[in-house]
PDB file of C-alpha atoms in Angstrom:
ATOM      1  CA  MET H   1       1.696  -4.947 132.539  1.00  0.00           C
ATOM      2  CA  ALA H   2      -1.419  -2.850 131.972  1.00  0.00           C
ATOM      3  CA  VAL H   3      -4.081  -4.322 130.221  1.00  0.00           C
ATOM      4  CA  ASN H   4      -7.128  -2.408 128.822  1.00  0.00           C
ATOM      5  CA  ASP H   5     -10.606  -4.428 128.612  1.00  0.00           C
ATOM      6  CA  LEU H   6     -10.221  -4.955 125.110  1.00  0.00           C
ATOM      7  CA  VAL H   7      -6.962  -6.720 125.272  1.00  0.00           C
ATOM      8  CA  SER H   8      -7.945  -8.451 128.527  1.00  0.00           C
ATOM      9  CA  MET H   9     -10.866 -10.064 126.801  1.00  0.00           C
ATOM     10  CA  LEU H  10      -8.357 -11.489 124.303  1.00  0.00           C
ATOM     11  CA  VAL H  11      -5.381 -12.178 126.244  1.00  0.00           C
ATOM     12  CA  PRO H  12      -5.701 -12.405 130.075  1.00  0.00           C
ATOM     13  CA  GLY H  13      -2.238 -10.954 131.411  1.00  0.00           C
ATOM     14  CA  GLU H  14      -1.011  -9.758 134.766  1.00  0.00           C
ATOM     15  CA  THR H  15       2.033  -8.136 135.456  1.00  0.00           C
ATOM     16  CA  PHE H  16       4.727 -10.682 137.034  1.00  0.00           C
ATOM     17  CA  PRO H  17       5.620  -9.696 140.432  1.00  0.00           C
ATOM     18  CA  GLY H  18       8.831  -7.138 140.697  1.00  0.00           C
ATOM     19  CA  TRP H  19       8.291  -6.058 137.133  1.00  0.00           C
ATOM     20  CA  PRO H  20       7.268  -2.204 136.959  1.00  0.00           C
ATOM     21  CA  ASP H  21       3.517  -1.434 136.006  1.00  0.00           C
ATOM     22  CA  VAL H  22       3.182  -0.329 132.453  1.00  0.00           C
ATOM     23  CA  GLN H  23       0.869   2.826 131.982  1.00  0.00           C
ATOM     24  CA  SER H  24      -2.245   2.198 129.784  1.00  0.00           C
ATOM     25  CA  PRO H  25      -1.690   3.529 125.914  1.00  0.00           C
ATOM     26  CA  SER H  26      -3.950   6.273 125.238  1.00  0.00           C
ATOM     27  CA  VAL H  27      -6.739   6.115 122.385  1.00  0.00           C
ATOM     28  CA  ILE H  28      -4.396   7.938 119.963  1.00  0.00           C
ATOM     29  CA  PHE H  29      -1.797   5.348 120.428  1.00  0.00           C
ATOM     30  CA  TRP H  30      -4.382   2.450 119.617  1.00  0.00           C
ATOM     31  CA  LEU H  31      -5.695   4.146 116.599  1.00  0.00           C
ATOM     32  CA  VAL H  32      -2.261   5.076 114.971  1.00  0.00           C
ATOM     33  CA  LEU H  33      -1.102   1.530 115.706  1.00  0.00           C
ATOM     34  CA  LEU H  34      -4.180  -0.025 114.407  1.00  0.00           C
ATOM     35  CA  VAL H  35      -5.367   2.402 111.761  1.00  0.00           C
ATOM     36  CA  GLY H  36      -2.516   4.698 111.005  1.00  0.00           C
ATOM     37  CA  ILE H  37       0.353   2.282 110.123  1.00  0.00           C
ATOM     38  CA  PRO H  38      -1.490   0.186 108.105  1.00  0.00           C
ATOM     39  CA  VAL H  39      -3.225   2.664 105.925  1.00  0.00           C
ATOM     40  CA  THR H  40       0.301   3.973 105.615  1.00  0.00           C
ATOM     41  CA  VAL H  41       1.727   1.248 104.466  1.00  0.00           C
ATOM     42  CA  LEU H  42      -1.089   0.110 101.896  1.00  0.00           C
ATOM     43  CA  LEU H  43      -0.560   3.789 100.631  1.00  0.00           C
ATOM     44  CA  ILE H  44       3.265   3.145 100.055  1.00  0.00           C
ATOM     45  CA  VAL H  45       2.523  -0.226  98.603  1.00  0.00           C
ATOM     46  CA  SER H  46       0.152   1.212  96.141  1.00  0.00           C
ATOM     47  CA  LEU H  47       2.451   3.990  95.128  1.00  0.00           C
ATOM     48  CA  ILE H  48       4.897   1.689  94.353  1.00  0.00           C
ATOM     49  CA  GLY H  49       2.757  -0.567  92.118  1.00  0.00           C
ATOM     50  CA  MET H  50       1.496   2.412  90.366  1.00  0.00           C
ATOM     51  CA  GLY H  51       4.488   4.456  89.873  1.00  0.00           C
ATOM     52  CA  PRO H  52       5.773   2.701  86.790  1.00  0.00           C
ATOM     53  CA  THR H  53       2.092   3.722  85.183  1.00  0.00           C
ATOM     54  CA  LEU H  54       2.357   7.081  86.444  1.00  0.00           C
ATOM     55  CA  ILE H  55       5.778   7.871  85.020  1.00  0.00           C
ATOM     56  CA  ARG H  56       4.911   6.956  81.425  1.00  0.00           C
ATOM     57  CA  SER H  57       1.694   8.824  81.800  1.00  0.00           C
ATOM     58  CA  ALA H  58       3.866  11.921  82.972  1.00  0.00           C
ATOM     59  CA  ARG H  59       6.268  11.106  79.838  1.00  0.00           C
ATOM     60  CA  GLY H  60       3.019  10.676  77.488  1.00  0.00           C
ATOM     61  CA  GLU H  61       4.243   7.286  76.090  1.00  0.00           C
ATOM     62  CA  GLN H  62       0.753   6.017  76.507  1.00  0.00           C
ATOM     63  CA  VAL H  63      -1.757   5.879  73.536  1.00  0.00           C
ATOM     64  CA  ALA H  64      -5.346   6.267  74.970  1.00  0.00           C
ATOM     65  CA  VAL H  65      -7.688   3.405  73.559  1.00  0.00           C
ATOM     66  CA  ASP H  66     -10.453   5.298  73.080  1.00  0.00           C
ATOM     67  CA  GLU H  67      -9.055   6.782  69.975  1.00  0.00           C
ATOM     68  CA  SER H  68      -8.729   4.166  67.028  1.00  0.00           C
ATOM     69  CA  VAL H  69      -5.133   3.068  66.769  1.00  0.00           C
ATOM     70  CA  TRP H  70      -4.005   1.185  63.645  1.00  0.00           C
ATOM     71  CA  LEU H  71      -1.096  -1.012  63.826  1.00  0.00           C
ATOM     72  CA  GLY H  72       0.673  -2.891  61.059  1.00  0.00           C
ATOM     73  CA  PRO H  73       1.952  -2.157  57.259  1.00  0.00           C
ATOM     74  CA  ASP H  74      -0.892  -0.033  56.465  1.00  0.00           C
ATOM     75  CA  ALA H  75      -0.861   3.285  57.835  1.00  0.00           C
ATOM     76  CA  GLN H  76      -4.700   4.160  57.959  1.00  0.00           C
ATOM     77  CA  PRO H  77      -6.069   7.526  57.267  1.00  0.00           C
ATOM     78  CA  ARG H  78      -7.568   8.784  60.461  1.00  0.00           C
ATOM     79  CA  ALA H  79     -10.566  10.110  58.185  1.00  0.00           C
ATOM     80  CA  VAL H  80     -11.228   6.772  57.058  1.00  0.00           C
ATOM     81  CA  THR H  81     -11.463   5.366  60.870  1.00  0.00           C
ATOM     82  CA  ALA H  82     -13.460   8.198  61.778  1.00  0.00           C
ATOM     83  CA  ALA H  83     -15.919   8.130  59.078  1.00  0.00           C
ATOM     84  CA  ALA H  84     -16.477   4.389  59.356  1.00  0.00           C
ATOM     85  CA  THR H  85     -16.960   4.273  62.995  1.00  0.00           C
ATOM     86  CA  ALA H  86     -19.466   6.850  62.977  1.00  0.00           C
ATOM     87  CA  GLY H  87     -21.779   5.042  60.375  1.00  0.00           C
ATOM     88  CA  SER H  88     -21.677   7.448  58.174  1.00  0.00           C
ATOM     89  CA  ALA H  89     -23.096   6.611  54.871  1.00  0.00           C
ATOM     90  CA  ALA H  90     -20.476   8.955  52.868  1.00  0.00           C
ATOM     91  CA  ARG H  91     -17.639   6.825  54.095  1.00  0.00           C
ATOM     92  CA  GLU H  92     -13.824   8.046  52.188  1.00  0.00           C
ATOM     93  CA  LEU H  93     -12.562   4.843  51.589  1.00  0.00           C
ATOM     94  CA  THR H  94      -9.113   4.322  49.609  1.00  0.00           C
ATOM     95  CA  PRO H  95      -7.638   1.586  47.964  1.00  0.00           C
ATOM     96  CA  GLY H  96      -9.617  -1.441  47.659  1.00  0.00           C
ATOM     97  CA  ASP H  97     -12.550  -0.003  48.163  1.00  0.00           C
ATOM     98  CA  ALA H  98     -14.515  -1.280  44.944  1.00  0.00           C
ATOM     99  CA  THR H  99     -13.624  -5.013  46.545  1.00  0.00           C
ATOM    100  CA  ALA H 100     -14.931  -4.439  49.815  1.00  0.00           C
ATOM    101  CA  SER H 101     -17.996  -6.655  50.488  1.00  0.00           C
ATOM    102  CA  ALA H 102     -19.179  -8.822  52.778  1.00  0.00           C
ATOM    103  CA  ALA H 103     -19.284 -11.867  50.618  1.00  0.00           C
ATOM    104  CA  SER H 104     -15.580 -11.639  49.785  1.00  0.00           C
ATOM    105  CA  THR H 105     -14.242 -11.649  53.016  1.00  0.00           C
ATOM    106  CA  GLY H 106     -14.134 -14.456  55.931  1.00  0.00           C
ATOM    107  CA  GLY H 107     -13.000 -14.537  59.492  1.00  0.00           C
ATOM    108  CA  ALA H 108     -14.806 -14.287  62.887  1.00  0.00           C
ATOM    109  CA  SER H 109     -16.917 -12.434  65.408  1.00  0.00           C
ATOM    110  CA  GLU H 110     -16.501 -12.780  68.821  1.00  0.00           C
ATOM    111  CA  ARG H 111     -17.606 -10.985  72.184  1.00  0.00           C
ATOM    112  CA  TRP H 112     -16.438 -11.299  75.503  1.00  0.00           C
TER     113      TRP H 112
ATOM    114  CA  MET O   1      -7.844  -3.362  79.766  1.00  0.00           C
ATOM    115  CA  SER O   2     -11.384  -1.834  78.935  1.00  0.00           C
ATOM    116  CA  ALA O   3     -12.094   1.546  77.450  1.00  0.00           C
ATOM    117  CA  GLY O   4     -10.583   4.699  78.776  1.00  0.00           C
ATOM    118  CA  ASP O   5      -7.221   2.822  79.714  1.00  0.00           C
ATOM    119  CA  SER O   6      -4.116   3.317  77.565  1.00  0.00           C
ATOM    120  CA  LEU O   7      -1.624   1.261  75.862  1.00  0.00           C
ATOM    121  CA  THR O   8       1.685   1.569  76.386  1.00  0.00           C
ATOM    122  CA  VAL O   9       4.451   2.344  73.927  1.00  0.00           C
ATOM    123  CA  ALA O  10       5.892  -1.216  74.655  1.00  0.00           C
ATOM    124  CA  GLU O  11       2.374  -2.754  74.395  1.00  0.00           C
ATOM    125  CA  THR O  12       2.120  -1.332  70.985  1.00  0.00           C
ATOM    126  CA  ALA O  13       5.355  -2.336  70.062  1.00  0.00           C
ATOM    127  CA  ALA O  14       4.681  -6.008  71.127  1.00  0.00           C
ATOM    128  CA  ILE O  15       1.467  -5.904  68.834  1.00  0.00           C
ATOM    129  CA  ASP O  16       3.365  -4.541  66.161  1.00  0.00           C
ATOM    130  CA  ARG O  17       5.993  -7.130  66.496  1.00  0.00           C
ATOM    131  CA  ALA O  18       3.760  -9.975  66.601  1.00  0.00           C
ATOM    132  CA  LEU O  19       1.792  -8.758  63.207  1.00  0.00           C
ATOM    133  CA  ALA O  20       5.265  -8.589  61.518  1.00  0.00           C
ATOM    134  CA  ASP O  21       5.884 -12.130  62.691  1.00  0.00           C
ATOM    135  CA  ALA O  22       2.513 -13.190  61.690  1.00  0.00           C
ATOM    136  CA  ALA O  23       3.180 -11.665  58.061  1.00  0.00           C
ATOM    137  CA  ARG O  24       6.579 -13.345  57.743  1.00  0.00           C
ATOM    138  CA  ALA O  25       4.997 -16.653  59.163  1.00  0.00           C
ATOM    139  CA  SER O  26       1.994 -16.796  56.388  1.00  0.00           C
ATOM    140  CA  GLY O  27       3.252 -14.457  53.732  1.00  0.00           C
ATOM    141  CA  LEU O  28      -0.064 -12.299  54.579  1.00  0.00           C
ATOM    142  CA  VAL O  29      -0.704  -8.701  55.363  1.00  0.00           C
ATOM    143  CA  PHE O  30      -1.979  -8.502  59.171  1.00  0.00           C
ATOM    144  CA  ASN O  31      -3.396  -5.427  60.506  1.00  0.00           C
ATOM    145  CA  ALA O  32      -4.622  -4.189  63.789  1.00  0.00           C
ATOM    146  CA  HIS O  33      -7.096  -2.060  64.690  1.00  0.00           C
ATOM    147  CA  ILE O  34      -8.324  -0.905  68.006  1.00  0.00           C
ATOM    148  CA  GLY O  35     -10.943   1.528  68.762  1.00  0.00           C
ATOM    149  CA  PRO O  36     -14.659   2.113  68.522  1.00  0.00           C
ATOM    150  CA  LEU O  37     -16.343  -0.058  65.749  1.00  0.00           C
ATOM    151  CA  GLY O  38     -20.041   1.597  65.927  1.00  0.00           C
ATOM    152  CA  ALA O  39     -23.183   0.277  65.742  1.00  0.00           C
ATOM    153  CA  ASP O  40     -22.510  -2.773  63.374  1.00  0.00           C
ATOM    154  CA  PRO O  41     -19.009  -3.830  64.160  1.00  0.00           C
ATOM    155  CA  ARG O  42     -18.706  -6.594  61.501  1.00  0.00           C
ATOM    156  CA  ALA O  43     -19.468  -4.025  58.910  1.00  0.00           C
ATOM    157  CA  THR O  44     -17.529  -1.407  60.128  1.00  0.00           C
ATOM    158  CA  ALA O  45     -14.556  -3.786  60.378  1.00  0.00           C
ATOM    159  CA  THR O  46     -15.078  -5.238  56.975  1.00  0.00           C
ATOM    160  CA  GLU O  47     -14.817  -1.923  55.134  1.00  0.00           C
ATOM    161  CA  LEU O  48     -12.005  -1.011  57.359  1.00  0.00           C
ATOM    162  CA  HIS O  49     -10.610  -4.242  55.712  1.00  0.00           C
ATOM    163  CA  ALA O  50     -11.446  -2.967  52.356  1.00  0.00           C
ATOM    164  CA  ALA O  51      -9.721   0.161  52.965  1.00  0.00           C
ATOM    165  CA  THR O  52      -6.360  -1.319  53.452  1.00  0.00           C
ATOM    166  CA  ALA O  53      -3.570  -1.264  50.335  1.00  0.00           C
ATOM    167  CA  GLU O  54      -4.113  -5.044  49.691  1.00  0.00           C
ATOM    168  CA  PRO O  55      -7.569  -6.152  50.949  1.00  0.00           C
ATOM    169  CA  THR O  56      -7.576  -9.584  49.281  1.00  0.00           C
ATOM    170  CA  ARG O  57      -4.303 -10.508  51.081  1.00  0.00           C
ATOM    171  CA  THR O  58      -5.023  -8.628  54.394  1.00  0.00           C
ATOM    172  CA  VAL O  59      -6.143  -9.883  57.714  1.00  0.00           C
ATOM    173  CA  LEU O  60      -7.374  -7.209  59.795  1.00  0.00           C
ATOM    174  CA  VAL O  61      -7.904  -7.872  63.373  1.00  0.00           C
ATOM    175  CA  ALA O  62     -10.267  -5.186  64.953  1.00  0.00           C
ATOM    176  CA  VAL O  63     -10.953  -4.589  68.588  1.00  0.00           C
ATOM    177  CA  ASP O  64     -13.774  -2.544  70.377  1.00  0.00           C
ATOM    178  CA  LEU O  65     -12.942  -2.522  74.024  1.00  0.00           C
ATOM    179  CA  GLY O  66     -15.742  -0.412  74.478  1.00  0.00           C
ATOM    180  CA  GLN O  67     -18.494  -2.996  73.375  1.00  0.00           C
ATOM    181  CA  HIS O  68     -16.228  -5.937  73.945  1.00  0.00           C
ATOM    182  CA  VAL O  69     -16.037  -6.937  70.434  1.00  0.00           C
ATOM    183  CA  LEU O  70     -13.713  -8.640  68.472  1.00  0.00           C
ATOM    184  CA  GLU O  71     -13.854  -8.901  64.683  1.00  0.00           C
ATOM    185  CA  ILE O  72     -11.366 -10.849  62.423  1.00  0.00           C
ATOM    186  CA  VAL O  73     -11.497 -10.045  58.666  1.00  0.00           C
ATOM    187  CA  THR O  74      -9.730 -12.069  56.217  1.00  0.00           C
ATOM    188  CA  GLY O  75      -9.521 -11.070  52.422  1.00  0.00           C
ATOM    189  CA  HIS O  76     -10.393 -13.564  49.634  1.00  0.00           C
ATOM    190  CA  GLN O  77      -6.824 -14.605  48.892  1.00  0.00           C
ATOM    191  CA  ALA O  78      -6.033 -14.907  52.617  1.00  0.00           C
ATOM    192  CA  GLY O  79      -8.845 -16.827  53.276  1.00  0.00           C
ATOM    193  CA  HIS O  80      -7.541 -19.642  51.103  1.00  0.00           C
ATOM    194  CA  GLY O  81      -4.799 -20.151  53.791  1.00  0.00           C
ATOM    195  CA  LEU O  82      -6.893 -18.969  57.007  1.00  0.00           C
ATOM    196  CA  THR O  83     -10.112 -20.587  57.268  1.00  0.00           C
ATOM    197  CA  ASP O  84     -13.213 -19.177  59.102  1.00  0.00           C
ATOM    198  CA  GLY O  85     -12.378 -21.911  61.558  1.00  0.00           C
ATOM    199  CA  ASP O  86      -8.716 -21.002  62.111  1.00  0.00           C
ATOM    200  CA  CYS O  87      -9.871 -17.375  62.774  1.00  0.00           C
ATOM    201  CA  GLN O  88     -12.502 -18.874  65.087  1.00  0.00           C
ATOM    202  CA  LEU O  89      -9.943 -20.790  67.111  1.00  0.00           C
ATOM    203  CA  ALA O  90      -7.467 -17.582  67.347  1.00  0.00           C
ATOM    204  CA  ALA O  91     -10.626 -15.520  68.300  1.00  0.00           C
ATOM    205  CA  LEU O  92     -10.981 -17.874  71.111  1.00  0.00           C
ATOM    206  CA  THR O  93      -7.542 -17.607  72.242  1.00  0.00           C
ATOM    207  CA  MET O  94      -7.976 -13.940  72.202  1.00  0.00           C
ATOM    208  CA  ILE O  95     -10.950 -13.632  74.097  1.00  0.00           C
ATOM    209  CA  SER O  96     -10.296 -16.079  76.781  1.00  0.00           C
ATOM    210  CA  SER O  97      -7.142 -13.788  77.494  1.00  0.00           C
ATOM    211  CA  PHE O  98      -9.282 -10.434  77.075  1.00  0.00           C
ATOM    212  CA  ARG O  99     -11.662 -11.785  79.974  1.00  0.00           C
ATOM    213  CA  ASP O 100      -8.854 -12.163  82.084  1.00  0.00           C
ATOM    214  CA  GLY O 101      -7.877  -8.277  81.521  1.00  0.00           C
ATOM    215  CA  GLU O 102      -4.551  -9.443  79.622  1.00  0.00           C
ATOM    216  CA  PHE O 103      -5.366  -7.837  76.787  1.00  0.00           C
ATOM    217  CA  THR O 104      -1.539  -7.069  74.929  1.00  0.00           C
ATOM    218  CA  SER O 105      -0.650 -10.603  75.388  1.00  0.00           C
ATOM    219  CA  GLY O 106      -4.014 -11.850  73.940  1.00  0.00           C
ATOM    220  CA  MET O 107      -3.781  -9.873  71.106  1.00  0.00           C
ATOM    221  CA  VAL O 108       0.232 -11.187  70.366  1.00  0.00           C
ATOM    222  CA  ALA O 109      -1.093 -14.982  70.959  1.00  0.00           C
ATOM    223  CA  GLY O 110      -3.795 -14.412  68.509  1.00  0.00           C
ATOM    224  CA  ILE O 111      -1.683 -12.843  66.011  1.00  0.00           C
ATOM    225  CA  GLN O 112       0.798 -15.035  66.244  1.00  0.00           C
ATOM    226  CA  GLN O 113      -1.596 -17.979  65.916  1.00  0.00           C
ATOM    227  CA  LEU O 114      -2.819 -16.542  62.837  1.00  0.00           C
ATOM    228  CA  GLY O 115       0.351 -16.390  61.688  1.00  0.00           C
ATOM    229  CA  GLU O 116       1.006 -20.330  62.110  1.00  0.00           C
ATOM    230  CA  LEU O 117      -2.244 -21.384  60.714  1.00  0.00           C
ATOM    231  CA  GLY O 118      -1.994 -19.331  57.872  1.00  0.00           C
ATOM    232  CA  ARG O 119       1.153 -20.422  57.001  1.00  0.00           C
ATOM    233  CA  SER O 120       0.907 -22.722  53.725  1.00  0.00           C
ATOM    234  CA  LEU O 121       3.063 -25.663  54.637  1.00  0.00           C
ATOM    235  CA  PRO O 122       4.680 -27.322  51.176  1.00  0.00           C
ATOM    236  CA  ILE O 123       3.351 -30.340  49.992  1.00  0.00           C
ATOM    237  CA  LEU O 124       6.542 -32.777  49.925  1.00  0.00           C
ATOM    238  CA  HIS O 125       4.976 -35.612  48.022  1.00  0.00           C
ATOM    239  CA  ALA O 126       3.795 -33.440  45.233  1.00  0.00           C
ATOM    240  CA  ARG O 127       7.294 -32.489  44.328  1.00  0.00           C
ATOM    241  CA  ASP O 128       9.323 -33.458  41.412  1.00  0.00           C
ATOM    242  CA  ALA O 129      10.980 -36.681  41.686  1.00  0.00           C
ATOM    243  CA  LYS O 130      14.104 -35.404  40.367  1.00  0.00           C
ATOM    244  CA  ASP O 131      14.227 -32.863  43.274  1.00  0.00           C
ATOM    245  CA  ILE O 132      13.957 -35.380  45.797  1.00  0.00           C
ATOM    246  CA  SER O 133      16.423 -37.682  44.642  1.00  0.00           C
ATOM    247  CA  ALA O 134      18.983 -34.870  43.886  1.00  0.00           C
TER     248      ALA O 134
END
């Protein structure tokens, strides 16, 4: 068995009597074995993991959360959200605007 | 999930379903707003809440993923069944999931919790004696 310097430090080996000598592998072989194959496997696993997301993205089934998203029975006009989040003084609030005040509301605030 | 990420249709549907379930359980109106809340998140959330159709009965869960802010706003009438302490409890449930990157499940769990806590249970001992014996 042909043993290079690196392997011989880890596994001291010798060819059994009568066994054919094996040629020492090239540097390219070691690179492919130790780098090329793991990287290829990693890429394949990553693609499998990201596949569903990429497919959904290609189909346009995602909603970017940079934009305001309203969920629930009240279909909120975009203008209201945009004005409110921009901090504009001239906000165009619709129903219930007159009753809007911090004193009449409760709830909770949290940060993470 | 953070700002710049996306919600899938399935995720928005799950949150929508949780809002509907919470509304059914509590008799209140539940809305969720996911997006920027500006420099004063509480004030913005309160104004968004006021712009809903029935602000007094409405519970608004507003999340700003960019600033990592969660605001729960309850109207005057909704506040009778759903106290600030209840909202705080649900908010803690939600942010503990958000910290783990579980946005949708956190939203669903928190909204369900709000729906359960907002449910006004019937007071059996206050019922008419005739109703009980019948």
